Amino acid sequence: MIWEVFRQKKTGEYHTHCGNVHAPDREMAKLFAQIQHGRRKPTNSLWVVPQEEVGEVDAEETSFGGTTDKSYRWSTAYNIEPPAKEVEESANEQAEAERQRGDS
Amino acid sequence: MNIDEVKERAGPREFNPGDDLPEEYRKAATRMIQFHANSEIMGAYLERPFIRQSPSIDRKLAFSAKVQDEIGHGQFLYRAAESLGIKTREEMLDELANGKGKFLNCFHYPMENWAEIPMIAFFVDGAAMRRQATLKRTSWEPYAHAMDKICFEEGFHVKHGESIMRELATGSKKEQEMLQDAFDEWWPRIIQFFGPSDDKSTHHDFAAEVGLKTMTNDELRNAFLNQYLPKARKYNLEIPDEPRIRENDDGTFEIEEDDLDWDEFFTIAKNDYEPGVGQIEGRANAQEAVEWVRDAIEGDDQPTAGHTPTAAD
Ligand SMILES: [Fe+2]
Ligand SMILES: [Fe+2]
């Protein structure tokens, strides 16, 4: 049985996928995950999830973000000097995400 | 963990559903996050009728996207609250419908015209954003994670809100007057967004000690005024004489508390304020009207692939 492994580096951070392990049950999966994924990389917590329980939808099946122009949804569409630091940070995060999505 | 250990460990994103936390912490966190979630929903319902009244197709698209985001924020937050194990999402939605659930003062007031939109979409969203940015460091990790996503989206709300305000402020004389009228009416409510000053606030101490809140009402109000008073001036809005605001040399502000209507504020806080009661009922009716959809999705007699979904799915 295959178990997908998610590692959290520090308290409060997100568990992100880091690989998978072979194991007959949950206890063994936790043990193998520790050995294979928690030893050298900084680790605060690991999750193990049976691979067959993971549902997936990918970009071939669907169009993430829709098929029409939704630029009005992005802060970059508004030519406005952000009023405050936190708004500017949010706007920068959006600009970065838009750039990574490659539709700007 | 007992409450002293919680206070000792309290820090940004310190506690998660894997921790054994005392009921006192879980109840306080539930109260705070449920209030926040309810506010997202009630704000969306207040704004929703204005999607139709948007003056152009661009505004209509953007404003409906914004309202949709707010409903989504409510969903993230109910999940974060639910993960404390005190109340289910269903219980919280029922409390909101039956008038037990509390929410932000600003969303109890009626809104009549488009010129009022920037009051919510710029000033109230801006105030909320100020507060939410500090909650990225709250001690309940699922709440902080919800804030990451919410703050990511809010930049668009605030900039779009300001764009609407700029359009009105540079528009016809009539538009400028309507904007000023809206501002006169909403300004005291916006100041009250942050609640009474620290010495009168009831829940702050405990929430701060266990790391749920990271800034006081006064600190947040100051930070807000620092950024948003200049913006109001930039659009030639005249700041109402009351509440009187004193600007100190160190960049902080003092509000003459007696200039604000605290009776109204506390009537609102008890869900007893008339327009707000109508808004609660309006949402309750909407919830009832789509009951059949939820039943169809969650009904026990529906065939499900694999295992039975739980309420949280
Ligand atoms: Fe929101
Ligand atoms: Fe918003």
CSV table of C-alpha atoms and ligand atoms in Angstrom, one decimal:
chain,number,residue,atom,x,y,z
A,1,MET,CA,0.0,0.0,0.0
A,2,ILE,CA,1.3,3.5,-0.9
A,3,TRP,CA,1.0,6.4,1.6
A,4,GLU,CA,1.5,10.0,0.5
A,5,VAL,CA,3.6,12.0,2.9
A,6,PHE,CA,3.2,15.7,3.9
A,7,ARG,CA,5.8,17.5,5.9
A,8,GLN,CA,5.5,20.6,8.0
A,9,LYS,CA,8.8,22.3,8.7
A,10,LYS,CA,7.8,24.4,11.7
A,11,THR,CA,4.8,24.9,14.0
A,12,GLY,CA,2.1,26.9,12.3
A,13,GLU,CA,3.4,26.3,8.7
A,14,TYR,CA,1.5,24.3,6.1
A,15,HIS,CA,2.0,20.6,5.6
A,16,THR,CA,3.3,20.2,2.0
A,17,HIS,CA,3.6,17.1,0.0
A,18,CYS,CA,7.1,15.7,0.0
A,19,GLY,CA,6.8,12.1,-1.3
A,20,ASN,CA,5.4,8.7,-0.5
A,21,VAL,CA,6.2,5.5,1.2
A,22,HIS,CA,5.3,1.8,1.0
A,23,ALA,CA,3.7,0.5,4.2
A,24,PRO,CA,1.2,-2.2,5.2
A,25,ASP,CA,-0.6,0.1,7.7
A,26,ARG,CA,-0.8,3.6,9.1
A,27,GLU,CA,1.6,2.9,12.0
A,28,MET,CA,4.3,1.5,9.7
A,29,ALA,CA,3.6,4.4,7.3
A,30,LYS,CA,4.3,6.9,10.0
A,31,LEU,CA,7.5,5.1,10.9
A,32,PHE,CA,8.8,4.9,7.3
A,33,ALA,CA,7.8,8.5,6.7
A,34,GLN,CA,9.9,9.6,9.7
A,35,ILE,CA,12.9,7.6,8.4
A,36,GLN,CA,12.6,8.7,4.8
A,37,HIS,CA,11.3,12.2,5.0
A,38,GLY,CA,11.8,13.5,8.5
A,39,ARG,CA,15.4,12.8,9.2
A,40,ARG,CA,17.5,15.4,7.5
A,41,LYS,CA,15.0,18.0,6.4
A,42,PRO,CA,13.7,20.3,9.2
A,43,THR,CA,10.5,18.6,10.4
A,44,ASN,CA,7.9,19.5,13.0
A,45,SER,CA,5.1,17.2,11.9
A,46,LEU,CA,4.3,14.6,9.2
A,47,TRP,CA,1.0,13.5,7.8
A,48,VAL,CA,0.5,10.2,6.0
A,49,VAL,CA,-2.5,9.6,3.8
A,50,PRO,CA,-3.5,6.5,1.8
A,51,GLN,CA,-2.8,7.3,-1.8
A,52,GLU,CA,-6.1,5.8,-2.9
A,53,GLU,CA,-7.9,8.3,-0.7
A,54,VAL,CA,-6.4,11.3,-2.6
A,55,GLY,CA,-8.7,12.8,-5.2
A,56,GLU,CA,-7.2,14.7,-8.0
A,57,VAL,CA,-8.4,17.2,-10.6
A,58,ASP,CA,-5.8,18.6,-13.0
A,59,ALA,CA,-5.4,21.3,-15.6
A,60,GLU,CA,-6.2,18.9,-18.5
A,61,GLU,CA,-9.6,18.2,-17.0
A,62,THR,CA,-10.5,21.7,-16.0
A,63,SER,CA,-9.6,25.2,-16.6
A,64,PHE,CA,-8.5,26.6,-13.2
A,65,GLY,CA,-9.6,30.2,-12.8
A,66,GLY,CA,-12.1,29.8,-15.6
A,67,THR,CA,-12.0,30.4,-19.4
A,68,THR,CA,-13.0,34.1,-19.6
A,69,ASP,CA,-10.9,37.2,-18.8
A,70,LYS,CA,-11.2,37.8,-15.1
A,71,SER,CA,-8.6,40.5,-14.8
A,72,TYR,CA,-11.2,42.6,-12.9
A,73,ARG,CA,-10.6,40.1,-10.0
A,74,TRP,CA,-7.0,41.1,-9.6
A,75,SER,CA,-5.7,44.1,-7.6
A,76,THR,CA,-3.3,44.7,-10.5
A,77,ALA,CA,-6.3,45.9,-12.6
A,78,TYR,CA,-6.7,49.0,-10.4
A,79,ASN,CA,-4.4,51.8,-10.8
A,80,ILE,CA,-4.5,52.9,-7.2
A,81,GLU,CA,-1.7,53.6,-4.7
A,82,PRO,CA,-2.5,51.1,-1.9
A,83,PRO,CA,-3.6,52.9,1.2
A,84,ALA,CA,-1.7,50.7,3.7
A,85,LYS,CA,1.2,48.3,4.0
A,86,GLU,CA,-1.1,45.2,4.4
A,87,VAL,CA,-3.0,46.1,1.2
A,88,GLU,CA,0.2,46.6,-0.7
A,89,GLU,CA,1.5,43.2,0.5
A,90,SER,CA,-1.8,41.6,-0.7
A,91,ALA,CA,-1.5,43.4,-4.0
A,92,ASN,CA,2.1,42.1,-4.4
A,93,GLU,CA,1.1,38.6,-3.6
A,94,GLN,CA,-1.6,38.8,-6.3
A,95,ALA,CA,0.7,40.3,-8.8
A,96,GLU,CA,3.1,37.4,-8.1
A,97,ALA,CA,0.4,34.8,-8.4
A,98,GLU,CA,-0.8,36.3,-11.7
A,99,ARG,CA,2.7,36.3,-13.0
A,100,GLN,CA,3.1,32.6,-12.1
A,101,ARG,CA,-0.2,31.7,-13.7
A,102,GLY,CA,1.2,33.3,-16.8
A,103,ASP,CA,-1.9,35.1,-18.0
A,104,SER,CA,-0.9,38.6,-17.5
B,1,MET,CA,-2.7,21.4,28.6
B,2,ASN,CA,-4.0,23.7,31.3
B,3,ILE,CA,-4.6,27.4,30.8
B,4,ASP,CA,-1.3,28.5,32.4
B,5,GLU,CA,0.6,26.3,29.9
B,6,VAL,CA,-1.5,27.8,27.1
B,7,LYS,CA,-0.5,31.3,28.2
B,8,GLU,CA,3.1,30.3,28.5
B,9,ARG,CA,3.3,28.7,25.0
B,10,ALA,CA,1.0,31.3,23.3
B,11,GLY,CA,2.5,32.6,20.1
B,12,PRO,CA,1.8,32.9,16.4
B,13,ARG,CA,0.2,29.7,15.0
B,14,GLU,CA,1.2,27.8,18.1
B,15,PHE,CA,-1.9,25.6,18.6
B,16,ASN,CA,-3.6,23.2,16.2
B,17,PRO,CA,-6.3,20.6,16.3
B,18,GLY,CA,-3.8,18.0,17.4
B,19,ASP,CA,-3.3,19.9,20.7
B,20,ASP,CA,-5.2,19.1,23.8
B,21,LEU,CA,-6.5,22.6,24.7
B,22,PRO,CA,-8.6,23.6,27.7
B,23,GLU,CA,-12.3,24.5,27.0
B,24,GLU,CA,-11.7,28.1,28.0
B,25,TYR,CA,-9.3,28.6,25.1
B,26,ARG,CA,-11.5,26.7,22.6
B,27,LYS,CA,-14.6,28.7,23.6
B,28,ALA,CA,-12.9,32.1,23.4
B,29,ALA,CA,-11.4,31.2,20.0
B,30,THR,CA,-14.8,29.9,18.8
B,31,ARG,CA,-16.5,33.1,19.9
B,32,MET,CA,-14.0,35.3,18.0
B,33,ILE,CA,-13.8,33.3,14.8
B,34,GLN,CA,-17.6,32.7,14.6
B,35,PHE,CA,-18.1,36.5,15.0
B,36,HIS,CA,-15.6,37.0,12.1
B,37,ALA,CA,-17.3,34.4,9.9
B,38,ASN,CA,-20.8,35.8,10.6
B,39,SER,CA,-19.5,39.2,9.7
B,40,GLU,CA,-18.2,38.0,6.3
B,41,ILE,CA,-21.6,36.5,5.5
B,42,MET,CA,-23.6,39.5,6.7
B,43,GLY,CA,-21.4,41.9,4.9
B,44,ALA,CA,-21.9,40.0,1.7
B,45,TYR,CA,-25.7,40.1,2.1
B,46,LEU,CA,-25.6,43.8,2.7
B,47,GLU,CA,-23.6,44.3,-0.5
B,48,ARG,CA,-25.3,41.8,-2.7
B,49,PRO,CA,-28.3,44.0,-3.9
B,50,PHE,CA,-25.8,46.5,-5.3
B,51,ILE,CA,-24.4,44.0,-7.8
B,52,ARG,CA,-27.5,44.9,-9.9
B,53,GLN,CA,-27.0,48.6,-9.2
B,54,SER,CA,-23.4,48.7,-10.4
B,55,PRO,CA,-23.0,51.6,-12.9
B,56,SER,CA,-21.1,49.7,-15.5
B,57,ILE,CA,-20.4,46.1,-16.6
B,58,ASP,CA,-16.8,46.3,-15.3
B,59,ARG,CA,-18.1,47.3,-11.9
B,60,LYS,CA,-20.8,44.7,-11.9
B,61,LEU,CA,-18.2,41.9,-12.7
B,62,ALA,CA,-15.8,43.1,-10.1
B,63,PHE,CA,-18.4,43.8,-7.4
B,64,SER,CA,-20.0,40.4,-7.8
B,65,ALA,CA,-16.6,38.7,-7.6
B,66,LYS,CA,-16.0,40.7,-4.4
B,67,VAL,CA,-19.3,39.6,-2.8
B,68,GLN,CA,-18.5,36.0,-3.9
B,69,ASP,CA,-15.1,36.3,-2.1
B,70,GLU,CA,-16.8,37.4,1.1
B,71,ILE,CA,-19.0,34.3,1.2
B,72,GLY,CA,-15.9,32.2,0.6
B,73,HIS,CA,-14.2,34.0,3.6
B,74,GLY,CA,-17.2,33.0,5.7
B,75,GLN,CA,-16.7,29.4,4.6
B,76,PHE,CA,-12.9,29.4,5.5
B,77,LEU,CA,-13.7,30.9,8.9
B,78,TYR,CA,-16.5,28.5,9.8
B,79,ARG,CA,-14.0,25.7,9.1
B,80,ALA,CA,-11.4,27.3,11.3
B,81,ALA,CA,-14.0,27.7,14.1
B,82,GLU,CA,-15.4,24.2,13.7
B,83,SER,CA,-11.9,22.7,14.1
B,84,LEU,CA,-12.0,23.9,17.8
B,85,GLY,CA,-14.6,21.2,18.5
B,86,ILE,CA,-17.1,23.5,20.2
B,87,LYS,CA,-19.7,24.1,17.5
B,88,THR,CA,-20.4,22.7,14.1
B,89,ARG,CA,-20.8,24.9,11.0
B,90,GLU,CA,-24.5,24.0,11.0
B,91,GLU,CA,-24.9,25.2,14.5
B,92,MET,CA,-23.2,28.5,13.8
B,93,LEU,CA,-25.3,29.1,10.6
B,94,ASP,CA,-28.4,28.3,12.6
B,95,GLU,CA,-27.3,30.8,15.3
B,96,LEU,CA,-26.8,33.4,12.7
B,97,ALA,CA,-30.3,32.7,11.4
B,98,ASN,CA,-32.1,32.8,14.7
B,99,GLY,CA,-30.5,36.0,15.9
B,100,LYS,CA,-28.1,34.5,18.4
B,101,GLY,CA,-25.0,34.9,16.2
B,102,LYS,CA,-23.2,38.2,16.6
B,103,PHE,CA,-21.5,40.2,13.8
B,104,LEU,CA,-19.8,43.5,13.0
B,105,ASN,CA,-21.7,46.7,13.9
B,106,CYS,CA,-21.3,48.2,10.4
B,107,PHE,CA,-23.3,45.4,8.8
B,108,HIS,CA,-26.4,46.1,10.9
B,109,TYR,CA,-27.1,49.4,9.0
B,110,PRO,CA,-29.1,49.6,5.9
B,111,MET,CA,-27.5,50.7,2.6
B,112,GLU,CA,-29.5,52.7,0.2
B,113,ASN,CA,-27.4,54.0,-2.7
B,114,TRP,CA,-24.2,53.3,-4.7
B,115,ALA,CA,-22.4,56.2,-3.1
B,116,GLU,CA,-22.4,54.3,0.1
B,117,ILE,CA,-20.5,51.4,-1.4
B,118,PRO,CA,-17.0,52.8,-0.8
B,119,MET,CA,-17.9,53.2,2.9
B,120,ILE,CA,-18.0,49.4,3.1
B,121,ALA,CA,-15.8,48.3,0.2
B,122,PHE,CA,-13.0,50.8,0.9
B,123,PHE,CA,-13.2,51.9,4.6
B,124,VAL,CA,-14.7,48.8,6.2
B,125,ASP,CA,-12.7,46.4,4.1
B,126,GLY,CA,-9.7,48.5,4.8
B,127,ALA,CA,-10.3,48.4,8.5
B,128,ALA,CA,-10.9,44.7,8.3
B,129,MET,CA,-7.7,44.2,6.4
B,130,ARG,CA,-5.8,46.1,9.0
B,131,ARG,CA,-7.2,43.8,11.7
B,132,GLN,CA,-6.8,40.6,9.6
B,133,ALA,CA,-3.2,41.3,8.8
B,134,THR,CA,-2.5,41.1,12.5
B,135,LEU,CA,-4.4,37.9,12.8
B,136,LYS,CA,-1.9,36.1,10.6
B,137,ARG,CA,-0.1,35.8,13.9
B,138,THR,CA,-3.0,34.5,15.9
B,139,SER,CA,-2.3,31.4,18.1
B,140,TRP,CA,-5.0,29.2,16.5
B,141,GLU,CA,-3.2,27.8,13.4
B,142,PRO,CA,-6.3,27.1,11.3
B,143,TYR,CA,-7.4,30.7,11.9
B,144,ALA,CA,-4.0,32.0,10.8
B,145,HIS,CA,-4.1,29.8,7.7
B,146,ALA,CA,-7.6,31.2,6.8
B,147,MET,CA,-6.1,34.7,7.1
B,148,ASP,CA,-3.3,33.9,4.6
B,149,LYS,CA,-5.9,33.2,1.9
B,150,ILE,CA,-8.3,36.0,3.0
B,151,CYS,CA,-5.6,38.6,3.1
B,152,PHE,CA,-4.4,37.4,-0.4
B,153,GLU,CA,-7.8,38.3,-1.8
B,154,GLU,CA,-8.5,41.5,0.2
B,155,GLY,CA,-6.0,43.6,-1.7
B,156,PHE,CA,-8.3,43.6,-4.7
B,157,HIS,CA,-11.3,44.5,-2.5
B,158,VAL,CA,-9.7,47.5,-1.0
B,159,LYS,CA,-8.2,48.8,-4.2
B,160,HIS,CA,-11.4,48.3,-6.1
B,161,GLY,CA,-13.3,50.0,-3.3
B,162,GLU,CA,-11.0,53.0,-3.6
B,163,SER,CA,-11.4,53.0,-7.3
B,164,ILE,CA,-15.1,53.4,-6.9
B,165,MET,CA,-14.5,56.2,-4.4
B,166,ARG,CA,-12.2,58.0,-6.7
B,167,GLU,CA,-14.7,57.7,-9.5
B,168,LEU,CA,-17.4,59.4,-7.3
B,169,ALA,CA,-15.0,61.9,-5.8
B,170,THR,CA,-13.9,63.1,-9.3
B,171,GLY,CA,-17.4,62.8,-10.8
B,172,SER,CA,-20.3,65.2,-11.0
B,173,LYS,CA,-21.2,67.7,-8.3
B,174,LYS,CA,-24.1,65.5,-7.4
B,175,GLU,CA,-21.9,62.4,-7.0
B,176,GLN,CA,-19.5,64.3,-4.8
B,177,GLU,CA,-22.3,65.4,-2.6
B,178,MET,CA,-23.7,62.0,-2.3
B,179,LEU,CA,-20.3,60.7,-1.4
B,180,GLN,CA,-19.9,63.3,1.3
B,181,ASP,CA,-23.3,62.5,2.7
B,182,ALA,CA,-22.5,58.8,2.8
B,183,PHE,CA,-19.2,59.6,4.5
B,184,ASP,CA,-20.9,61.9,7.2
B,185,GLU,CA,-23.3,59.1,8.0
B,186,TRP,CA,-20.8,56.2,8.0
B,187,TRP,CA,-17.7,57.8,9.5
B,188,PRO,CA,-18.7,57.3,13.2
B,189,ARG,CA,-19.7,53.7,12.5
B,190,ILE,CA,-16.4,53.1,10.8
B,191,ILE,CA,-14.6,54.5,13.9
B,192,GLN,CA,-16.7,52.2,16.0
B,193,PHE,CA,-15.6,49.2,13.9
B,194,PHE,CA,-12.7,48.8,16.3
B,195,GLY,CA,-14.9,48.7,19.4
B,196,PRO,CA,-14.7,50.7,22.5
B,197,SER,CA,-11.2,51.9,23.7
B,198,ASP,CA,-9.1,49.3,25.6
B,199,ASP,CA,-10.2,50.1,29.1
B,200,LYS,CA,-13.8,49.5,28.2
B,201,SER,CA,-13.3,46.3,26.1
B,202,THR,CA,-14.4,43.1,27.8
B,203,HIS,CA,-12.9,40.2,26.0
B,204,HIS,CA,-9.5,41.6,25.2
B,205,ASP,CA,-7.3,40.5,28.1
B,206,PHE,CA,-7.9,36.8,27.9
B,207,ALA,CA,-7.7,36.8,24.1
B,208,ALA,CA,-4.4,38.6,24.2
B,209,GLU,CA,-3.0,36.4,26.9
B,210,VAL,CA,-3.6,33.2,24.9
B,211,GLY,CA,-2.3,34.8,21.7
B,212,LEU,CA,-5.6,34.9,19.8
B,213,LYS,CA,-5.5,38.7,19.5
B,214,THR,CA,-2.1,40.3,18.9
B,215,MET,CA,-3.1,44.0,19.0
B,216,THR,CA,-5.6,46.1,21.1
B,217,ASN,CA,-8.6,48.0,19.8
B,218,ASP,CA,-6.7,51.3,20.3
B,219,GLU,CA,-3.6,50.2,18.4
B,220,LEU,CA,-5.7,49.0,15.5
B,221,ARG,CA,-7.8,52.1,15.4
B,222,ASN,CA,-4.6,54.2,15.4
B,223,ALA,CA,-3.1,52.3,12.6
B,224,PHE,CA,-6.3,52.6,10.6
B,225,LEU,CA,-6.6,56.3,11.1
B,226,ASN,CA,-3.0,56.8,10.2
B,227,GLN,CA,-3.5,55.3,6.7
B,228,TYR,CA,-7.1,56.1,6.0
B,229,LEU,CA,-7.6,59.7,7.2
B,230,PRO,CA,-5.1,60.9,4.6
B,231,LYS,CA,-7.0,58.9,2.0
B,232,ALA,CA,-10.3,60.5,2.9
B,233,ARG,CA,-8.6,64.0,2.7
B,234,LYS,CA,-7.0,63.1,-0.7
B,235,TYR,CA,-10.5,62.6,-2.1
B,236,ASN,CA,-11.6,66.0,-0.7
B,237,LEU,CA,-13.9,64.4,1.9
B,238,GLU,CA,-14.5,66.7,4.8
B,239,ILE,CA,-14.0,64.9,8.1
B,240,PRO,CA,-17.1,65.3,10.2
B,241,ASP,CA,-16.7,67.5,13.4
B,242,GLU,CA,-17.7,64.6,15.5
B,243,PRO,CA,-16.3,62.4,16.8
B,244,ARG,CA,-13.6,64.8,17.7
B,245,ILE,CA,-10.2,63.3,16.9
B,246,ARG,CA,-7.0,64.6,18.4
B,247,GLU,CA,-3.8,63.9,16.5
B,248,ASN,CA,-0.8,63.4,18.8
B,249,ASP,CA,2.8,64.3,17.9
B,250,ASP,CA,3.7,60.6,18.0
B,251,GLY,CA,1.3,59.7,15.2
B,252,THR,CA,-1.4,58.3,17.5
B,253,PHE,CA,-4.9,59.5,17.7
B,254,GLU,CA,-7.3,60.1,20.5
B,255,ILE,CA,-11.0,59.9,19.9
B,256,GLU,CA,-13.5,61.7,22.1
B,257,GLU,CA,-15.4,58.6,23.0
B,258,ASP,CA,-18.4,60.6,24.3
B,259,ASP,CA,-19.0,61.9,20.7
B,260,LEU,CA,-19.9,58.4,19.6
B,261,ASP,CA,-23.3,56.7,20.2
B,262,TRP,CA,-22.4,53.7,22.4
B,263,ASP,CA,-26.0,53.0,23.3
B,264,GLU,CA,-26.7,52.3,19.6
B,265,PHE,CA,-23.4,50.3,19.4
B,266,PHE,CA,-24.4,48.0,22.3
B,267,THR,CA,-28.0,47.7,21.1
B,268,ILE,CA,-26.5,46.5,17.8
B,269,ALA,CA,-24.1,44.2,19.7
B,270,LYS,CA,-27.2,42.5,21.2
B,271,ASN,CA,-28.7,42.1,17.7
B,272,ASP,CA,-31.6,44.4,18.8
B,273,TYR,CA,-31.1,47.2,16.3
B,274,GLU,CA,-34.0,47.4,13.9
B,275,PRO,CA,-32.5,47.5,10.5
B,276,GLY,CA,-30.0,44.8,11.6
B,277,VAL,CA,-32.9,42.6,12.7
B,278,GLY,CA,-34.3,42.8,9.2
B,279,GLN,CA,-31.0,41.9,7.7
B,280,ILE,CA,-30.7,38.9,9.9
B,281,GLU,CA,-34.2,37.8,8.9
B,282,GLY,CA,-33.4,38.4,5.2
B,283,ARG,CA,-30.5,36.0,5.4
B,284,ALA,CA,-32.4,33.5,7.4
B,285,ASN,CA,-35.0,33.4,4.7
B,286,ALA,CA,-32.3,32.9,2.0
B,287,GLN,CA,-30.9,30.1,4.1
B,288,GLU,CA,-34.4,28.4,4.3
B,289,ALA,CA,-35.1,28.9,0.6
B,290,VAL,CA,-32.1,26.8,-0.3
B,291,GLU,CA,-32.5,24.2,2.4
B,292,TRP,CA,-33.6,21.7,-0.3
B,293,VAL,CA,-30.2,22.1,-2.0
B,294,ARG,CA,-28.3,21.2,1.2
B,295,ASP,CA,-30.6,18.3,1.8
B,296,ALA,CA,-30.0,17.0,-1.7
B,297,ILE,CA,-26.3,17.2,-1.2
B,298,GLU,CA,-26.1,15.9,2.3
B,299,GLY,CA,-29.1,13.7,2.5
B,300,ASP,CA,-28.4,10.2,4.0
B,301,ASP,CA,-30.3,8.4,1.3
B,302,GLN,CA,-28.1,9.7,-1.4
B,303,PRO,CA,-25.7,7.1,-2.9
B,304,THR,CA,-22.2,8.1,-2.1
B,305,ALA,CA,-19.0,6.7,-3.6
B,306,GLY,CA,-16.9,5.0,-0.9
B,307,HIS,CA,-17.6,6.3,2.6
B,308,THR,CA,-20.3,8.5,4.1
B,309,PRO,CA,-19.4,12.2,4.2
B,310,THR,CA,-19.4,13.9,7.5
B,311,ALA,CA,-20.9,17.3,8.2
B,312,ALA,CA,-17.6,19.0,7.6
B,313,ASP,CA,-17.2,17.7,4.0
C,1,FE,FE,-13.7,39.3,3.6
C,2,FE,FE,-13.4,42.1,1.7
